[in-house]
Amino acid sequence: MESLKSVFWKPDPKVQMQKCNSLIRANTRKLDRDIAQLRTLDSKTRSLILQSSKRAQKNPSQAKQAAQETRIFARELIRVRKQSARLATSKAQLQSVAMQVNEAFSVRKIEGSIRASTGIMKDVNSLVRLPELTGTMRELSQELVRAGIIEEMVGDSLPDDAMLEGEDEEAEGEVDKVLGEILHGKTTKVDERYIEKPVELRPEEEEEDEDQEEMLDQMRGRLEALKS
C-alpha cells in the first residue's frame, strides 16, 4: 500500500523533516556517548601516568620500567585526545547539517520547491566516512536525497585506515609535551645504578603491574570499539 502511495503522491515534507531530525538527534546522542567515554579514558590514562611516576619516585630501581610505562600511557592519551577532537568536530558538522536541513524545509514550505545544497552534501559525505556514524548517516543521506536536499552521493568514502593515518606513530616530542603537562615537568629519571641490574619485583608490585597492563588493554579495547 505504501509503495502505491509513493507512486501517486509525493512524500509529506513535514514527515520527511521529522524523520531527518530524528536521525540527526540519534547521531548526536551517539557522538555524545562516545565523547563521554573518551573523557573517562582520558582521566584514567592520566591517573596511570601519575601512578607510574610515583612508583618510580618511591622505588628508584623501578625508574626505568616506570619511564617506559609513562610513555606508553602518554601515546594512548594522545590517541584518545585525537579521536575526541575528531568526534567534537563531527558533532559541530552534524549541528550545522541540522540547521541547514531545517532551513531547506522552511524555504520549501514558502517557495513550494527545494534546491539541492552542496554545503549539506559536503558535511553529510564527511560524516558518512566516520566509522562511529556510518550506518545511521547513510540512512539520513538517503532521506535527504528523497527530499531533494542533496543529490545522490557517489561511494567515494575514504577507508578507515586513511582517516586514522598518523595516529599510530606519535612524535616523541608530542609524548614529551603530554608528560610535561601531566607531571609538571617532573619526568621520571632513571638512576644509572639500576640500568644494567635486573629488577626483582615483590609479589604486590608484580600484581600492580599486571593491573596496569590489564587497564591498558581495556583502554585500547574501548578505543578500538569506538572506532569500529
PDB file of C-alpha atoms in Angstrom:
ATOM      1  CA  MET A   1       0.000   0.000   0.000  1.00  0.00           C
ATOM      2  CA  GLU A   2       2.793   2.420   0.934  1.00  0.00           C
ATOM      3  CA  SER A   3       4.599   1.653  -2.317  1.00  0.00           C
ATOM      4  CA  LEU A   4       1.442   2.502  -4.294  1.00  0.00           C
ATOM      5  CA  LYS A   5       1.112   5.767  -2.385  1.00  0.00           C
ATOM      6  CA  SER A   6       4.671   6.688  -3.238  1.00  0.00           C
ATOM      7  CA  VAL A   7       3.847   6.299  -6.936  1.00  0.00           C
ATOM      8  CA  PHE A   8       0.856   8.656  -6.933  1.00  0.00           C
ATOM      9  CA  TRP A   9       1.680  11.008  -4.046  1.00  0.00           C
ATOM     10  CA  LYS A  10       4.847  12.828  -3.128  1.00  0.00           C
ATOM     11  CA  PRO A  11       6.245  12.283   0.378  1.00  0.00           C
ATOM     12  CA  ASP A  12       4.854  14.589   3.047  1.00  0.00           C
ATOM     13  CA  PRO A  13       7.565  17.274   3.649  1.00  0.00           C
ATOM     14  CA  LYS A  14       6.593  17.502   7.331  1.00  0.00           C
ATOM     15  CA  VAL A  15       7.064  13.759   7.806  1.00  0.00           C
ATOM     16  CA  GLN A  16      10.373  13.899   5.909  1.00  0.00           C
ATOM     17  CA  MET A  17      11.641  16.734   8.104  1.00  0.00           C
ATOM     18  CA  GLN A  18      10.635  14.884  11.278  1.00  0.00           C
ATOM     19  CA  LYS A  19      12.440  11.734  10.140  1.00  0.00           C
ATOM     20  CA  CYS A  20      15.587  13.671   9.179  1.00  0.00           C
ATOM     21  CA  ASN A  21      15.621  15.486  12.536  1.00  0.00           C
ATOM     22  CA  SER A  22      15.078  12.197  14.360  1.00  0.00           C
ATOM     23  CA  LEU A  23      18.099  10.642  12.619  1.00  0.00           C
ATOM     24  CA  ILE A  24      20.220  13.719  13.341  1.00  0.00           C
ATOM     25  CA  ARG A  25      19.296  13.582  17.043  1.00  0.00           C
ATOM     26  CA  ALA A  26      20.146   9.866  17.158  1.00  0.00           C
ATOM     27  CA  ASN A  27      23.575  10.564  15.655  1.00  0.00           C
ATOM     28  CA  THR A  28      24.156  13.452  18.062  1.00  0.00           C
ATOM     29  CA  ARG A  29      23.354  11.226  21.064  1.00  0.00           C
ATOM     30  CA  LYS A  30      25.761   8.573  19.737  1.00  0.00           C
ATOM     31  CA  LEU A  31      28.550  11.149  19.443  1.00  0.00           C
ATOM     32  CA  ASP A  32      27.809  12.482  22.944  1.00  0.00           C
ATOM     33  CA  ARG A  33      28.125   8.958  24.408  1.00  0.00           C
ATOM     34  CA  ASP A  34      31.387   8.306  22.578  1.00  0.00           C
ATOM     35  CA  ILE A  35      32.852  11.666  23.634  1.00  0.00           C
ATOM     36  CA  ALA A  36      31.895  10.946  27.270  1.00  0.00           C
ATOM     37  CA  GLN A  37      33.640   7.542  27.098  1.00  0.00           C
ATOM     38  CA  LEU A  38      36.760   9.199  25.706  1.00  0.00           C
ATOM     39  CA  ARG A  39      36.754  11.727  28.559  1.00  0.00           C
ATOM     40  CA  THR A  40      36.702   8.803  31.011  1.00  0.00           C
ATOM     41  CA  LEU A  41      39.606   7.149  29.164  1.00  0.00           C
ATOM     42  CA  ASP A  42      41.499  10.454  29.236  1.00  0.00           C
ATOM     43  CA  SER A  43      41.105  10.693  33.015  1.00  0.00           C
ATOM     44  CA  LYS A  44      42.099   7.046  33.621  1.00  0.00           C
ATOM     45  CA  THR A  45      45.178   7.349  31.414  1.00  0.00           C
ATOM     46  CA  ARG A  46      46.330  10.463  33.239  1.00  0.00           C
ATOM     47  CA  SER A  47      45.959   8.561  36.514  1.00  0.00           C
ATOM     48  CA  LEU A  48      48.066   5.669  35.205  1.00  0.00           C
ATOM     49  CA  ILE A  49      50.836   8.075  34.182  1.00  0.00           C
ATOM     50  CA  LEU A  50      50.841   9.633  37.659  1.00  0.00           C
ATOM     51  CA  GLN A  51      50.837   6.197  39.333  1.00  0.00           C
ATOM     52  CA  SER A  52      53.853   5.039  37.316  1.00  0.00           C
ATOM     53  CA  SER A  53      55.750   8.232  38.097  1.00  0.00           C
ATOM     54  CA  LYS A  54      55.015   7.980  41.836  1.00  0.00           C
ATOM     55  CA  ARG A  55      56.115   4.339  41.896  1.00  0.00           C
ATOM     56  CA  ALA A  56      59.455   5.346  40.364  1.00  0.00           C
ATOM     57  CA  GLN A  57      59.944   8.040  42.999  1.00  0.00           C
ATOM     58  CA  LYS A  58      59.258   5.563  45.816  1.00  0.00           C
ATOM     59  CA  ASN A  59      61.485   2.870  44.358  1.00  0.00           C
ATOM     60  CA  PRO A  60      64.324   4.173  42.108  1.00  0.00           C
ATOM     61  CA  SER A  61      65.111   0.615  40.971  1.00  0.00           C
ATOM     62  CA  GLN A  62      61.852   0.696  39.002  1.00  0.00           C
ATOM     63  CA  ALA A  63      62.531   4.091  37.400  1.00  0.00           C
ATOM     64  CA  LYS A  64      63.473   2.648  34.001  1.00  0.00           C
ATOM     65  CA  GLN A  65      60.368   0.479  33.797  1.00  0.00           C
ATOM     66  CA  ALA A  66      58.191   3.352  35.015  1.00  0.00           C
ATOM     67  CA  ALA A  67      59.641   5.710  32.392  1.00  0.00           C
ATOM     68  CA  GLN A  68      58.719   3.212  29.655  1.00  0.00           C
ATOM     69  CA  GLU A  69      55.221   2.821  31.071  1.00  0.00           C
ATOM     70  CA  THR A  70      54.568   6.555  31.245  1.00  0.00           C
ATOM     71  CA  ARG A  71      55.499   6.953  27.569  1.00  0.00           C
ATOM     72  CA  ILE A  72      53.221   4.068  26.574  1.00  0.00           C
ATOM     73  CA  PHE A  73      50.352   5.632  28.518  1.00  0.00           C
ATOM     74  CA  ALA A  74      51.143   9.050  27.030  1.00  0.00           C
ATOM     75  CA  ARG A  75      50.847   7.624  23.494  1.00  0.00           C
ATOM     76  CA  GLU A  76      47.475   6.130  24.400  1.00  0.00           C
ATOM     77  CA  LEU A  77      46.388   9.502  25.793  1.00  0.00           C
ATOM     78  CA  ILE A  78      47.378  11.232  22.552  1.00  0.00           C
ATOM     79  CA  ARG A  79      45.273   8.759  20.564  1.00  0.00           C
ATOM     80  CA  VAL A  80      42.299   9.309  22.884  1.00  0.00           C
ATOM     81  CA  ARG A  81      42.579  13.080  22.563  1.00  0.00           C
ATOM     82  CA  LYS A  82      42.883  12.974  18.776  1.00  0.00           C
ATOM     83  CA  GLN A  83      39.790  10.842  18.466  1.00  0.00           C
ATOM     84  CA  SER A  84      37.910  13.051  20.927  1.00  0.00           C
ATOM     85  CA  ALA A  85      38.804  16.138  18.869  1.00  0.00           C
ATOM     86  CA  ARG A  86      37.647  14.415  15.680  1.00  0.00           C
ATOM     87  CA  LEU A  87      34.300  13.494  17.244  1.00  0.00           C
ATOM     88  CA  ALA A  88      33.832  17.051  18.562  1.00  0.00           C
ATOM     89  CA  THR A  89      34.396  18.369  15.029  1.00  0.00           C
ATOM     90  CA  SER A  90      31.913  15.829  13.675  1.00  0.00           C
ATOM     91  CA  LYS A  91      29.322  16.916  16.235  1.00  0.00           C
ATOM     92  CA  ALA A  92      29.715  20.538  15.104  1.00  0.00           C
ATOM     93  CA  GLN A  93      29.262  19.406  11.478  1.00  0.00           C
ATOM     94  CA  LEU A  94      26.144  17.466  12.444  1.00  0.00           C
ATOM     95  CA  GLN A  95      24.676  20.511  14.187  1.00  0.00           C
ATOM     96  CA  SER A  96      25.392  22.533  11.042  1.00  0.00           C
ATOM     97  CA  VAL A  97      23.590  19.891   8.958  1.00  0.00           C
ATOM     98  CA  ALA A  98      20.569  20.099  11.289  1.00  0.00           C
ATOM     99  CA  MET A  99      20.333  23.879  10.868  1.00  0.00           C
ATOM    100  CA  GLN A 100      20.714  23.721   7.085  1.00  0.00           C
ATOM    101  CA  VAL A 101      18.163  20.898   6.741  1.00  0.00           C
ATOM    102  CA  ASN A 102      15.531  22.784   8.743  1.00  0.00           C
ATOM    103  CA  GLU A 103      16.273  25.926   6.727  1.00  0.00           C
ATOM    104  CA  ALA A 104      15.871  23.990   3.470  1.00  0.00           C
ATOM    105  CA  PHE A 105      12.484  22.617   4.547  1.00  0.00           C
ATOM    106  CA  SER A 106      11.390  26.121   5.614  1.00  0.00           C
ATOM    107  CA  VAL A 107      12.324  27.506   2.179  1.00  0.00           C
ATOM    108  CA  ARG A 108      10.438  24.644   0.559  1.00  0.00           C
ATOM    109  CA  LYS A 109       7.350  25.497   2.600  1.00  0.00           C
ATOM    110  CA  ILE A 110       7.487  29.129   1.457  1.00  0.00           C
ATOM    111  CA  GLU A 111       8.578  28.723  -2.175  1.00  0.00           C
ATOM    112  CA  GLY A 112       6.997  25.339  -2.831  1.00  0.00           C
ATOM    113  CA  SER A 113      10.255  23.877  -4.134  1.00  0.00           C
ATOM    114  CA  ILE A 114      13.660  22.926  -2.812  1.00  0.00           C
ATOM    115  CA  ARG A 115      17.172  23.213  -4.184  1.00  0.00           C
ATOM    116  CA  ALA A 116      19.935  20.699  -3.588  1.00  0.00           C
ATOM    117  CA  SER A 117      22.575  22.057  -1.192  1.00  0.00           C
ATOM    118  CA  THR A 118      26.226  21.330  -1.916  1.00  0.00           C
ATOM    119  CA  GLY A 119      27.103  22.518   1.623  1.00  0.00           C
ATOM    120  CA  ILE A 120      24.890  19.906   3.268  1.00  0.00           C
ATOM    121  CA  MET A 121      26.127  17.252   0.842  1.00  0.00           C
ATOM    122  CA  LYS A 122      29.743  18.017   1.759  1.00  0.00           C
ATOM    123  CA  ASP A 123      29.063  17.755   5.512  1.00  0.00           C
ATOM    124  CA  VAL A 124      26.963  14.592   5.178  1.00  0.00           C
ATOM    125  CA  ASN A 125      29.584  12.942   2.966  1.00  0.00           C
ATOM    126  CA  SER A 126      32.237  13.745   5.576  1.00  0.00           C
ATOM    127  CA  LEU A 127      30.099  12.323   8.412  1.00  0.00           C
ATOM    128  CA  VAL A 128      29.288   9.139   6.473  1.00  0.00           C
ATOM    129  CA  ARG A 129      33.026   8.412   6.454  1.00  0.00           C
ATOM    130  CA  LEU A 130      33.125   8.482  10.261  1.00  0.00           C
ATOM    131  CA  PRO A 131      33.163   4.831  11.438  1.00  0.00           C
ATOM    132  CA  GLU A 132      31.031   5.659  14.501  1.00  0.00           C
ATOM    133  CA  LEU A 133      28.150   7.004  12.372  1.00  0.00           C
ATOM    134  CA  THR A 134      28.378   5.197   9.045  1.00  0.00           C
ATOM    135  CA  GLY A 135      25.090   3.244   9.309  1.00  0.00           C
ATOM    136  CA  THR A 136      22.747   5.962  10.562  1.00  0.00           C
ATOM    137  CA  MET A 137      24.362   8.683   8.422  1.00  0.00           C
ATOM    138  CA  ARG A 138      23.772   6.611   5.298  1.00  0.00           C
ATOM    139  CA  GLU A 139      20.121   6.355   6.290  1.00  0.00           C
ATOM    140  CA  LEU A 140      19.991  10.132   6.802  1.00  0.00           C
ATOM    141  CA  SER A 141      21.636  10.771   3.439  1.00  0.00           C
ATOM    142  CA  GLN A 142      19.013   8.583   1.730  1.00  0.00           C
ATOM    143  CA  GLU A 143      16.221  10.606   3.371  1.00  0.00           C
ATOM    144  CA  LEU A 144      17.860  13.858   2.286  1.00  0.00           C
ATOM    145  CA  VAL A 145      18.155  12.563  -1.283  1.00  0.00           C
ATOM    146  CA  ARG A 146      14.432  11.641  -1.288  1.00  0.00           C
ATOM    147  CA  ALA A 147      13.601  15.128  -0.026  1.00  0.00           C
ATOM    148  CA  GLY A 148      15.723  16.686  -2.768  1.00  0.00           C
ATOM    149  CA  ILE A 149      18.004  18.456  -0.283  1.00  0.00           C
ATOM    150  CA  ILE A 150      21.114  16.704  -1.554  1.00  0.00           C
ATOM    151  CA  GLU A 151      21.940  14.763  -4.679  1.00  0.00           C
ATOM    152  CA  GLU A 152      22.778  11.076  -4.537  1.00  0.00           C
ATOM    153  CA  MET A 153      26.326  10.640  -3.334  1.00  0.00           C
ATOM    154  CA  VAL A 154      28.897   8.533  -5.114  1.00  0.00           C
ATOM    155  CA  GLY A 155      30.642   5.965  -2.899  1.00  0.00           C
ATOM    156  CA  ASP A 156      33.915   7.808  -2.560  1.00  0.00           C
ATOM    157  CA  SER A 157      34.350   7.254   1.152  1.00  0.00           C
ATOM    158  CA  LEU A 158      37.875   7.102   2.412  1.00  0.00           C
ATOM    159  CA  PRO A 159      38.960   3.849   4.033  1.00  0.00           C
ATOM    160  CA  ASP A 160      39.084   3.916   7.825  1.00  0.00           C
ATOM    161  CA  ASP A 161      42.858   3.485   7.763  1.00  0.00           C
ATOM    162  CA  ALA A 162      43.217   6.687   5.763  1.00  0.00           C
ATOM    163  CA  MET A 163      41.112   8.604   8.289  1.00  0.00           C
ATOM    164  CA  LEU A 164      43.195   7.367  11.203  1.00  0.00           C
ATOM    165  CA  GLU A 165      46.539   7.728   9.417  1.00  0.00           C
ATOM    166  CA  GLY A 166      49.230   9.160  11.622  1.00  0.00           C
ATOM    167  CA  GLU A 167      47.618   8.195  14.908  1.00  0.00           C
ATOM    168  CA  ASP A 168      49.758   5.120  15.491  1.00  0.00           C
ATOM    169  CA  GLU A 169      53.052   6.977  15.265  1.00  0.00           C
ATOM    170  CA  GLU A 170      53.014   9.805  17.785  1.00  0.00           C
ATOM    171  CA  ALA A 171      56.093  12.020  17.672  1.00  0.00           C
ATOM    172  CA  GLU A 172      58.371  11.731  20.661  1.00  0.00           C
ATOM    173  CA  GLY A 173      58.138  15.480  21.102  1.00  0.00           C
ATOM    174  CA  GLU A 174      54.366  15.204  21.432  1.00  0.00           C
ATOM    175  CA  VAL A 175      54.772  12.461  24.033  1.00  0.00           C
ATOM    176  CA  ASP A 176      57.230  14.638  25.988  1.00  0.00           C
ATOM    177  CA  LYS A 177      54.774  17.522  25.867  1.00  0.00           C
ATOM    178  CA  VAL A 178      51.962  15.375  27.314  1.00  0.00           C
ATOM    179  CA  LEU A 179      54.201  14.037  30.069  1.00  0.00           C
ATOM    180  CA  GLY A 180      55.371  17.551  30.912  1.00  0.00           C
ATOM    181  CA  GLU A 181      51.743  18.690  31.128  1.00  0.00           C
ATOM    182  CA  ILE A 182      50.697  15.876  33.491  1.00  0.00           C
ATOM    183  CA  LEU A 183      53.866  15.577  35.564  1.00  0.00           C
ATOM    184  CA  HIS A 184      54.507  19.347  35.553  1.00  0.00           C
ATOM    185  CA  GLY A 185      57.973  18.885  34.088  1.00  0.00           C
ATOM    186  CA  LYS A 186      58.980  16.245  36.647  1.00  0.00           C
ATOM    187  CA  THR A 187      59.541  13.411  34.189  1.00  0.00           C
ATOM    188  CA  THR A 188      60.740  10.086  35.537  1.00  0.00           C
ATOM    189  CA  LYS A 189      64.529   9.960  35.621  1.00  0.00           C
ATOM    190  CA  VAL A 190      66.436   6.703  35.500  1.00  0.00           C
ATOM    191  CA  ASP A 191      69.105   6.193  38.136  1.00  0.00           C
ATOM    192  CA  GLU A 192      72.236   4.887  36.374  1.00  0.00           C
ATOM    193  CA  ARG A 193      72.865   2.446  39.241  1.00  0.00           C
ATOM    194  CA  TYR A 194      69.859   0.432  38.100  1.00  0.00           C
ATOM    195  CA  ILE A 195      70.217   0.497  34.327  1.00  0.00           C
ATOM    196  CA  GLU A 196      72.077  -2.771  33.963  1.00  0.00           C
ATOM    197  CA  LYS A 197      70.666  -4.555  37.006  1.00  0.00           C
ATOM    198  CA  PRO A 198      67.668  -6.807  36.623  1.00  0.00           C
ATOM    199  CA  VAL A 199      64.736  -5.539  38.620  1.00  0.00           C
ATOM    200  CA  GLU A 200      63.202  -8.010  41.016  1.00  0.00           C
ATOM    201  CA  LEU A 201      59.638  -7.066  41.879  1.00  0.00           C
ATOM    202  CA  ARG A 202      57.860  -8.007  45.070  1.00  0.00           C
ATOM    203  CA  PRO A 203      54.628 -10.017  44.589  1.00  0.00           C
ATOM    204  CA  GLU A 204      52.440  -6.981  45.355  1.00  0.00           C
ATOM    205  CA  GLU A 205      54.401  -4.894  42.811  1.00  0.00           C
ATOM    206  CA  GLU A 206      54.002  -7.592  40.164  1.00  0.00           C
ATOM    207  CA  GLU A 207      50.291  -7.623  40.875  1.00  0.00           C
ATOM    208  CA  GLU A 208      50.166  -3.834  40.457  1.00  0.00           C
ATOM    209  CA  ASP A 209      51.981  -4.085  37.105  1.00  0.00           C
ATOM    210  CA  GLU A 210      49.523  -6.727  35.924  1.00  0.00           C
ATOM    211  CA  ASP A 211      46.631  -4.481  36.951  1.00  0.00           C
ATOM    212  CA  GLN A 212      48.100  -1.619  34.927  1.00  0.00           C
ATOM    213  CA  GLU A 213      48.608  -3.850  31.881  1.00  0.00           C
ATOM    214  CA  GLU A 214      45.037  -5.062  32.198  1.00  0.00           C
ATOM    215  CA  MET A 215      43.815  -1.465  32.461  1.00  0.00           C
ATOM    216  CA  LEU A 216      45.801  -0.505  29.344  1.00  0.00           C
ATOM    217  CA  ASP A 217      44.350  -3.446  27.416  1.00  0.00           C
ATOM    218  CA  GLN A 218      40.839  -2.411  28.466  1.00  0.00           C
ATOM    219  CA  MET A 219      41.505   1.181  27.367  1.00  0.00           C
ATOM    220  CA  ARG A 220      42.786   0.046  23.985  1.00  0.00           C
ATOM    221  CA  GLY A 221      39.743  -2.217  23.615  1.00  0.00           C
ATOM    222  CA  ARG A 222      37.381   0.664  24.328  1.00  0.00           C
ATOM    223  CA  LEU A 223      39.207   2.925  21.934  1.00  0.00           C
ATOM    224  CA  GLU A 224      39.063   0.316  19.169  1.00  0.00           C
ATOM    225  CA  ALA A 225      35.352  -0.298  19.928  1.00  0.00           C
ATOM    226  CA  LEU A 226      34.652   3.396  19.424  1.00  0.00           C
ATOM    227  CA  LYS A 227      36.482   3.327  16.085  1.00  0.00           C
ATOM    228  CA  SER A 228      34.658   0.218  14.834  1.00  0.00           C
TER     229      SER A 228
END
